[in-house]
Short mmCIF file of N, CA and C and ligand atoms in Angstrom, two decimals:
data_model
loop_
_atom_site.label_atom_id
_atom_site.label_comp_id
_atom_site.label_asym_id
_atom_site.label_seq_id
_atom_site.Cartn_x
_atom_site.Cartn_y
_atom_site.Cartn_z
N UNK A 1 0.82 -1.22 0.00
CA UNK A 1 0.00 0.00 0.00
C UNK A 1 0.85 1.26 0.00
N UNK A 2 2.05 1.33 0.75
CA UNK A 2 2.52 2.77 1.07
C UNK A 2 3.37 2.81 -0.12
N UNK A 3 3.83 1.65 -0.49
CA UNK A 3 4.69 1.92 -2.03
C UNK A 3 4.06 2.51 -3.38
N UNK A 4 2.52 2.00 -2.87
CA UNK A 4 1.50 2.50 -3.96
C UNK A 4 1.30 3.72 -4.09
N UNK A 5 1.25 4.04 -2.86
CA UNK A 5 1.00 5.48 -2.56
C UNK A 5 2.55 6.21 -2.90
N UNK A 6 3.68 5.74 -2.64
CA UNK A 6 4.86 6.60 -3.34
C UNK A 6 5.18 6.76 -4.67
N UNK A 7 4.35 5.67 -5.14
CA UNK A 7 4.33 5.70 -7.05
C UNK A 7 3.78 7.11 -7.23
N UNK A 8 2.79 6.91 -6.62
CA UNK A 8 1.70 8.09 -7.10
C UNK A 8 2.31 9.59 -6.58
N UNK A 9 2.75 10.08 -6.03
CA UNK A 9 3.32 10.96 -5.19
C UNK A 9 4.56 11.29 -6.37
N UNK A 10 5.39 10.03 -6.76
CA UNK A 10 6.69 11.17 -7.34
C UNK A 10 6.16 11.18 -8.71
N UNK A 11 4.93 10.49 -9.16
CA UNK A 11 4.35 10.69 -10.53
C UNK A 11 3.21 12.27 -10.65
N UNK A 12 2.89 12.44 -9.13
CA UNK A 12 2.51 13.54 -9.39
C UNK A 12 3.62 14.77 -9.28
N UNK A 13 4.71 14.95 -8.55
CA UNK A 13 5.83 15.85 -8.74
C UNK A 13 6.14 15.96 -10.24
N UNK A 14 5.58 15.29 -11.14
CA UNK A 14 6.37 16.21 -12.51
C UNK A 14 5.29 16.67 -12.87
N UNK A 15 4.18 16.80 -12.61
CA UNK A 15 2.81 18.14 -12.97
C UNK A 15 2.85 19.22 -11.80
N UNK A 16 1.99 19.65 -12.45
CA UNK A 16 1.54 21.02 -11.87
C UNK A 16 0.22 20.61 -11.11
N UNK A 17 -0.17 20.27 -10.00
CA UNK A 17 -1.14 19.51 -9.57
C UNK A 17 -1.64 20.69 -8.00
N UNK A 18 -2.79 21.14 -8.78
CA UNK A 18 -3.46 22.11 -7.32
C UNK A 18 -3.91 21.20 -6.11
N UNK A 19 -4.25 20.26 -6.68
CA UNK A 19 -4.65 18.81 -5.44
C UNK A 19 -5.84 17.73 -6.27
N UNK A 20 -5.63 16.49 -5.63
CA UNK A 20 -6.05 15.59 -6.05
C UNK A 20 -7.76 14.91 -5.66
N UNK A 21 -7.96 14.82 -6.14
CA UNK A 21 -9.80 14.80 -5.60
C UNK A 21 -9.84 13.08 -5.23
N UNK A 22 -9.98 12.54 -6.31
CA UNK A 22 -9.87 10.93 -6.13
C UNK A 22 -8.81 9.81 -6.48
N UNK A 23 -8.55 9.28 -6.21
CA UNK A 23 -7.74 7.76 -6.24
C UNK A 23 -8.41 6.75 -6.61
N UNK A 24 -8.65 5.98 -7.64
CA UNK A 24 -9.01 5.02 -8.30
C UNK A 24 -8.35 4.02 -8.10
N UNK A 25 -8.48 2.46 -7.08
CA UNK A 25 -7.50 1.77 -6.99
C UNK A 25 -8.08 0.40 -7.46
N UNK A 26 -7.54 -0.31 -7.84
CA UNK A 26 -7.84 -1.48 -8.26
C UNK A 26 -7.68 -2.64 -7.72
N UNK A 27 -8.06 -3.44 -6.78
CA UNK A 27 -7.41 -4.35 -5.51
C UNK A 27 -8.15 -5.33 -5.55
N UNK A 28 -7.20 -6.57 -6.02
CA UNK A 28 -7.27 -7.86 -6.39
C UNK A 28 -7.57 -8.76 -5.20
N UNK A 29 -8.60 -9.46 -5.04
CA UNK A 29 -9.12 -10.70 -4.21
C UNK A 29 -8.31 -11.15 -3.64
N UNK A 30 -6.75 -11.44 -4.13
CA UNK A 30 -5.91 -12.67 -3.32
C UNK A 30 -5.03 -11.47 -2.60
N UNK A 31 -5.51 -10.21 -2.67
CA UNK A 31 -4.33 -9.42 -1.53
C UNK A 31 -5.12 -9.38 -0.51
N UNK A 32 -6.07 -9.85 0.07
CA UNK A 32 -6.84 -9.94 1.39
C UNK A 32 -6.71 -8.88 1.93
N UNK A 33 -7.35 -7.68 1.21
CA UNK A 33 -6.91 -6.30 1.87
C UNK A 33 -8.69 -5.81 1.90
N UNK A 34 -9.17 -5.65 2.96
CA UNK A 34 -10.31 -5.19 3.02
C UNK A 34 -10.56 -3.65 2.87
N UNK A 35 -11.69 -3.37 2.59
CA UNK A 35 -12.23 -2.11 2.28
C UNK A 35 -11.64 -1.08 3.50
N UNK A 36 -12.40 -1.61 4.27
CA UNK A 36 -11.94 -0.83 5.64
C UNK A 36 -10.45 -0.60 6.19
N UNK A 37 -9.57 -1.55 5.99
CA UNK A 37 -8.49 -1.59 6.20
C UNK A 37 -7.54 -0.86 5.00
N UNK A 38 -7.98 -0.77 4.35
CA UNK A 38 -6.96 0.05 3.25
C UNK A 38 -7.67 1.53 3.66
N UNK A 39 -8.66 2.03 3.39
CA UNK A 39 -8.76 3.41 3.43
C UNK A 39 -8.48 3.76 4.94
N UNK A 40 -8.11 3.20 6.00
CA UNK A 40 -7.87 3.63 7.36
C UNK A 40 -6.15 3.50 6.58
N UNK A 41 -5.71 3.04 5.71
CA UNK A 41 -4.19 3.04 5.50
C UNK A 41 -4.09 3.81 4.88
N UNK A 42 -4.58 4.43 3.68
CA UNK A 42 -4.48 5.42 2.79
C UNK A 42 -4.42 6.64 3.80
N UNK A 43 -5.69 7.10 4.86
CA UNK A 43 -5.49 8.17 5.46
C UNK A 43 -3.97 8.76 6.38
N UNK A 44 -3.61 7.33 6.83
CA UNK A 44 -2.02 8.09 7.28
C UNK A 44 -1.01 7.72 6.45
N UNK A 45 -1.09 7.27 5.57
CA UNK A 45 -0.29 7.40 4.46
C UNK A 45 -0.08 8.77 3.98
N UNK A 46 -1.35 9.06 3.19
CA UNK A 46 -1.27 10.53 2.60
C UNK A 46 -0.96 11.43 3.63
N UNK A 47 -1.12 11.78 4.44
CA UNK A 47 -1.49 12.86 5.60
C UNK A 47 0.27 13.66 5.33
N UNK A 48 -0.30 14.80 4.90
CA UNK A 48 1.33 15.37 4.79
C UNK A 48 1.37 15.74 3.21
N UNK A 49 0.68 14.81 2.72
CA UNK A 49 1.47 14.66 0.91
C UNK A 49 0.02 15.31 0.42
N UNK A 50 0.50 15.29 -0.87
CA UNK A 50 -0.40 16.00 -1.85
C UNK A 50 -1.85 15.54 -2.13
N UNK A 51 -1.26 14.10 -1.39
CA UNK A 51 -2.94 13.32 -1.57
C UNK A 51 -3.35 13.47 -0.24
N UNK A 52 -3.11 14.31 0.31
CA UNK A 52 -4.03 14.08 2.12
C UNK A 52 -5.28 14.86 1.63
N UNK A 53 -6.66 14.38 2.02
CA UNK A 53 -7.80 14.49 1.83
C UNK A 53 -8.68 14.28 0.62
N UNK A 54 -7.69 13.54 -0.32
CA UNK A 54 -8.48 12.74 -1.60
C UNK A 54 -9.38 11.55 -1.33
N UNK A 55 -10.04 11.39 -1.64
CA UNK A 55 -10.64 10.48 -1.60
C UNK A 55 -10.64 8.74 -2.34
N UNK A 56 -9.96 7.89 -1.77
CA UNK A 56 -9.96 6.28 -2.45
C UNK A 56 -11.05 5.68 -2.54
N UNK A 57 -11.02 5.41 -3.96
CA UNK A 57 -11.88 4.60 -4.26
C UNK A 57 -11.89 3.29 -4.57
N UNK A 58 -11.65 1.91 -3.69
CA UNK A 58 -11.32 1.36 -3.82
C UNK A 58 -12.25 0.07 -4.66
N UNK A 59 -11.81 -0.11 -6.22
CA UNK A 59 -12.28 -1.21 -7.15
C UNK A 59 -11.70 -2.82 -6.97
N UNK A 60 -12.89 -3.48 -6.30
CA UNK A 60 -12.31 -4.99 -6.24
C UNK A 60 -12.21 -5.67 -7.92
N UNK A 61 -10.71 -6.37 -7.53
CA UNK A 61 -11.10 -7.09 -8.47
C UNK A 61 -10.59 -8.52 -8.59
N UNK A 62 -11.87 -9.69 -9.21
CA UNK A 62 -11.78 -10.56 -9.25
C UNK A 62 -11.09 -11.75 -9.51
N UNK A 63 -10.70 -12.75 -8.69
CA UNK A 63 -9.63 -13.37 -9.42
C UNK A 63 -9.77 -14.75 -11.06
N UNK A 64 -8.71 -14.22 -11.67
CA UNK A 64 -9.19 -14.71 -12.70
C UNK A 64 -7.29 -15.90 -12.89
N UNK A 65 -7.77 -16.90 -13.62
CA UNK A 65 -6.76 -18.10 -13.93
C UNK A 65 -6.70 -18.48 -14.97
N UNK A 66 -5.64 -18.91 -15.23
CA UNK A 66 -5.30 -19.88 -16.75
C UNK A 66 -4.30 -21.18 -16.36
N UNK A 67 -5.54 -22.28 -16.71
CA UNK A 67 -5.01 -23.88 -16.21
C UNK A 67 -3.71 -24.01 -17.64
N UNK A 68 -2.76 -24.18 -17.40
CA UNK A 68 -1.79 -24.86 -18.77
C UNK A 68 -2.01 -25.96 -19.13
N UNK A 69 -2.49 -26.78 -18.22
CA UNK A 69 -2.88 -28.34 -18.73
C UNK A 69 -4.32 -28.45 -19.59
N UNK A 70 -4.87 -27.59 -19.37
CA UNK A 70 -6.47 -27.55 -20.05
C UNK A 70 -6.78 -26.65 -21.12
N UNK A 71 -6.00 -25.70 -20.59
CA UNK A 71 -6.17 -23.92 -21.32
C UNK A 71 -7.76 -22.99 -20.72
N UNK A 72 -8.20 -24.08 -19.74
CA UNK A 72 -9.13 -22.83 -18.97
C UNK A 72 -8.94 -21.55 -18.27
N UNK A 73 -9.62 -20.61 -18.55
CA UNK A 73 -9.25 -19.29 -18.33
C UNK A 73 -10.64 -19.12 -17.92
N UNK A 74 -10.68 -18.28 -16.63
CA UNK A 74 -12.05 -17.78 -16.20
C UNK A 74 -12.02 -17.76 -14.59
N UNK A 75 -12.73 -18.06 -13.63
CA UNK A 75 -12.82 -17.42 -12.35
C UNK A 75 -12.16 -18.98 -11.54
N UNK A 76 -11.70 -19.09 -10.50
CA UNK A 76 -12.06 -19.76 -9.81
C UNK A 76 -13.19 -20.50 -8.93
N UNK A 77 -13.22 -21.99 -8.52
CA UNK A 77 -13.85 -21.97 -7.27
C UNK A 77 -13.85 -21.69 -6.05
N UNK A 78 -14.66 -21.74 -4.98
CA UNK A 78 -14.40 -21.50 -3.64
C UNK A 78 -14.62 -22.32 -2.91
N UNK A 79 -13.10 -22.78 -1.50
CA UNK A 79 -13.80 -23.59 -0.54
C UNK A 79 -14.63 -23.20 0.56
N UNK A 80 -15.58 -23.75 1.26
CA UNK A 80 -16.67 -22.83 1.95
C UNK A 80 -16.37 -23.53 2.90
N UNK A 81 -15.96 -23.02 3.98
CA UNK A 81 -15.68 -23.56 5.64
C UNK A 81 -16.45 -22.98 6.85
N UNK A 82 -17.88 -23.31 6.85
CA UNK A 82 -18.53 -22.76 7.66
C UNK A 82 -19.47 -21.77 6.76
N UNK A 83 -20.26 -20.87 7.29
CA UNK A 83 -21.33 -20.28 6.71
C UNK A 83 -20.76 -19.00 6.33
N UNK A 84 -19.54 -18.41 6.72
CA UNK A 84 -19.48 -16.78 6.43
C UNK A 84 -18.14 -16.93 6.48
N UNK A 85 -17.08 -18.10 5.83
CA UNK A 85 -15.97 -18.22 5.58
C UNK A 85 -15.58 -18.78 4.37
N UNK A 86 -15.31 -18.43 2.80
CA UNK A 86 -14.69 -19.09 2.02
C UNK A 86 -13.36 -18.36 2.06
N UNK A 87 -12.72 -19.62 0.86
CA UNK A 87 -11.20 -18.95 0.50
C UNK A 87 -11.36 -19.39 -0.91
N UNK A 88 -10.58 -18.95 -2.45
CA UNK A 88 -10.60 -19.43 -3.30
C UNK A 88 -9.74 -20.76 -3.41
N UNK A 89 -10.07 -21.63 -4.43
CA UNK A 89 -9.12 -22.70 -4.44
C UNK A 89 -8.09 -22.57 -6.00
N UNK A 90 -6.92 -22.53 -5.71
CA UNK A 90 -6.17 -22.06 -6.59
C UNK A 90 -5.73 -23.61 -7.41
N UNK A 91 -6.73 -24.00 -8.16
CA UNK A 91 -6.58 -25.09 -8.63
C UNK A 91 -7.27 -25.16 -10.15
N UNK A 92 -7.12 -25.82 -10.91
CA UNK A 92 -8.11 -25.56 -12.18
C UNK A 92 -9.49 -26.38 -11.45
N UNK A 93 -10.62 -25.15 -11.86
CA UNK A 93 -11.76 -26.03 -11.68
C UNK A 93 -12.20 -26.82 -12.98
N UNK A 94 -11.38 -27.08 -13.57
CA UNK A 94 -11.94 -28.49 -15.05
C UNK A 94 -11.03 -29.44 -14.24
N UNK A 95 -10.14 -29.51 -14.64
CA UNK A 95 -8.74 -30.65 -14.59
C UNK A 95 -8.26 -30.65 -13.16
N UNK A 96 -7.96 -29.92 -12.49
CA UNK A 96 -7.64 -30.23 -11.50
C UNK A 96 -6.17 -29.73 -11.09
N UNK A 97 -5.50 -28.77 -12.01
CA UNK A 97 -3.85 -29.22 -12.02
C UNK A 97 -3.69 -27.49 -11.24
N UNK A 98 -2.26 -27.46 -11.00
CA UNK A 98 -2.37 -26.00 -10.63
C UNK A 98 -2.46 -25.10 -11.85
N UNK A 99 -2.19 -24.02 -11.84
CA UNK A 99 -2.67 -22.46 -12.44
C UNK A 99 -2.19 -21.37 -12.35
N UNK A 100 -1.69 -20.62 -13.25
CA UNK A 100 -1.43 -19.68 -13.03
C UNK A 100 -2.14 -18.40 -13.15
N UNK A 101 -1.64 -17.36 -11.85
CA UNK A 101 -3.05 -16.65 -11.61
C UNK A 101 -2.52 -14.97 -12.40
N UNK A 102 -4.00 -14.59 -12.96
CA UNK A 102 -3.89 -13.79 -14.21
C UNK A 102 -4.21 -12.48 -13.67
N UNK A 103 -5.31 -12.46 -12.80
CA UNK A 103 -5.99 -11.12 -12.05
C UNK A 103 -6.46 -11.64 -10.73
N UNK A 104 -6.34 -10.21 -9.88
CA UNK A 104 -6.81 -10.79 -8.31
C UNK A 104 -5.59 -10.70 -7.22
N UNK A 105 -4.33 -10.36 -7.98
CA UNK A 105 -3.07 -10.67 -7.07
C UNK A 105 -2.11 -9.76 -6.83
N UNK A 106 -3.04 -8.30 -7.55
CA UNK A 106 -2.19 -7.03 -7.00
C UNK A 106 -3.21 -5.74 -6.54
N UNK A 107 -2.57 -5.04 -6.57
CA UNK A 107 -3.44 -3.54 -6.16
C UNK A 107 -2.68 -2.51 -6.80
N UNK A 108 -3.34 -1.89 -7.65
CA UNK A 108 -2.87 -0.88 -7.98
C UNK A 108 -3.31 0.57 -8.38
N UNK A 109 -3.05 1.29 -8.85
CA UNK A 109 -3.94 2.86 -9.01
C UNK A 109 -4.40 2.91 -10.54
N UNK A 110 -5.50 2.50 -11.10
CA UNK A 110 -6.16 3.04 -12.00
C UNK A 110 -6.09 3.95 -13.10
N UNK A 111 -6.66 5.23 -12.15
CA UNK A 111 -6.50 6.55 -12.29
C UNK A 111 -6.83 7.45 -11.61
N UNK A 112 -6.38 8.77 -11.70
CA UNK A 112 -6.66 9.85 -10.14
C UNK A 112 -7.19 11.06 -11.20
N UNK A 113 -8.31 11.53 -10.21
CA UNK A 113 -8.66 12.51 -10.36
C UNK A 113 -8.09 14.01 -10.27
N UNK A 114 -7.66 14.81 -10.40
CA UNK A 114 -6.68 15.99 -9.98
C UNK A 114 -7.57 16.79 -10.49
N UNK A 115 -7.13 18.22 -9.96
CA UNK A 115 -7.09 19.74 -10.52
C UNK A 115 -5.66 20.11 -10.24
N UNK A 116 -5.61 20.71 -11.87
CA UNK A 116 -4.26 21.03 -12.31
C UNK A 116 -4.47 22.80 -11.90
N UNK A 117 -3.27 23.25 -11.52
CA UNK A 117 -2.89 24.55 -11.45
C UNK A 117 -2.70 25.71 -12.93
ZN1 ZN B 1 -7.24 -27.36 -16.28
#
């Protein structure tokens, strides 16, 4: 998260940037980063910088796979452990083999809203 936030910071030092309104972030399923827990991180992150009082908007996004043994591409399944607990299963749901994972496994910034000077 705070590295995310330093991308954005020395990418805004080469504009002319009066301040930033929103943060568009994109945050993939397998970073187990909850809603709540990132924007309580974003706030002392920014605090100081050019982004203190922008607003994150944080876009989940889904995890997506490609089996090599099958060539399936598309979502995973989930194991369900109890009533208000899954996890995904990082396995091909055709074949069975492992997978490599395509979306779902980073976080990153989108795009930001600004007013330029
Ligand atoms: Zn497969």
């Amino acid at each position: 998260m705070s590295s995310i936030v330093e991308a954005v910071l020395q990418e805004l030092e080469k504009h002319d940037i009066e301040k930033v309104e929103a943060v568009d972030m994109v945050v993939g399923e397998l970073t187990f980063l909850g809603e709540d827990q990132l924007q309580f991180a974003y706030e002392i992150i920014t605090r100081d910088t050019t982004l203190e009082g922008s607003k994150l908007n944080v876009i989940p996004e889904k995890i997506e796979i490609k089996c090599n043994s099958c060539g399936y591409v598309g979502p995973v399944n989930y194991i369900h452990n109890g009533d208000h607990y899954s996890h995904p299963d990082l396995t091909c749901p055709k074949c069975g083999a492992g997978v490599e994972i395509l979306k779902g496994k980073s976080a990153m910034v989108r795009s930001l809203q600004v007013v330029e000077r």
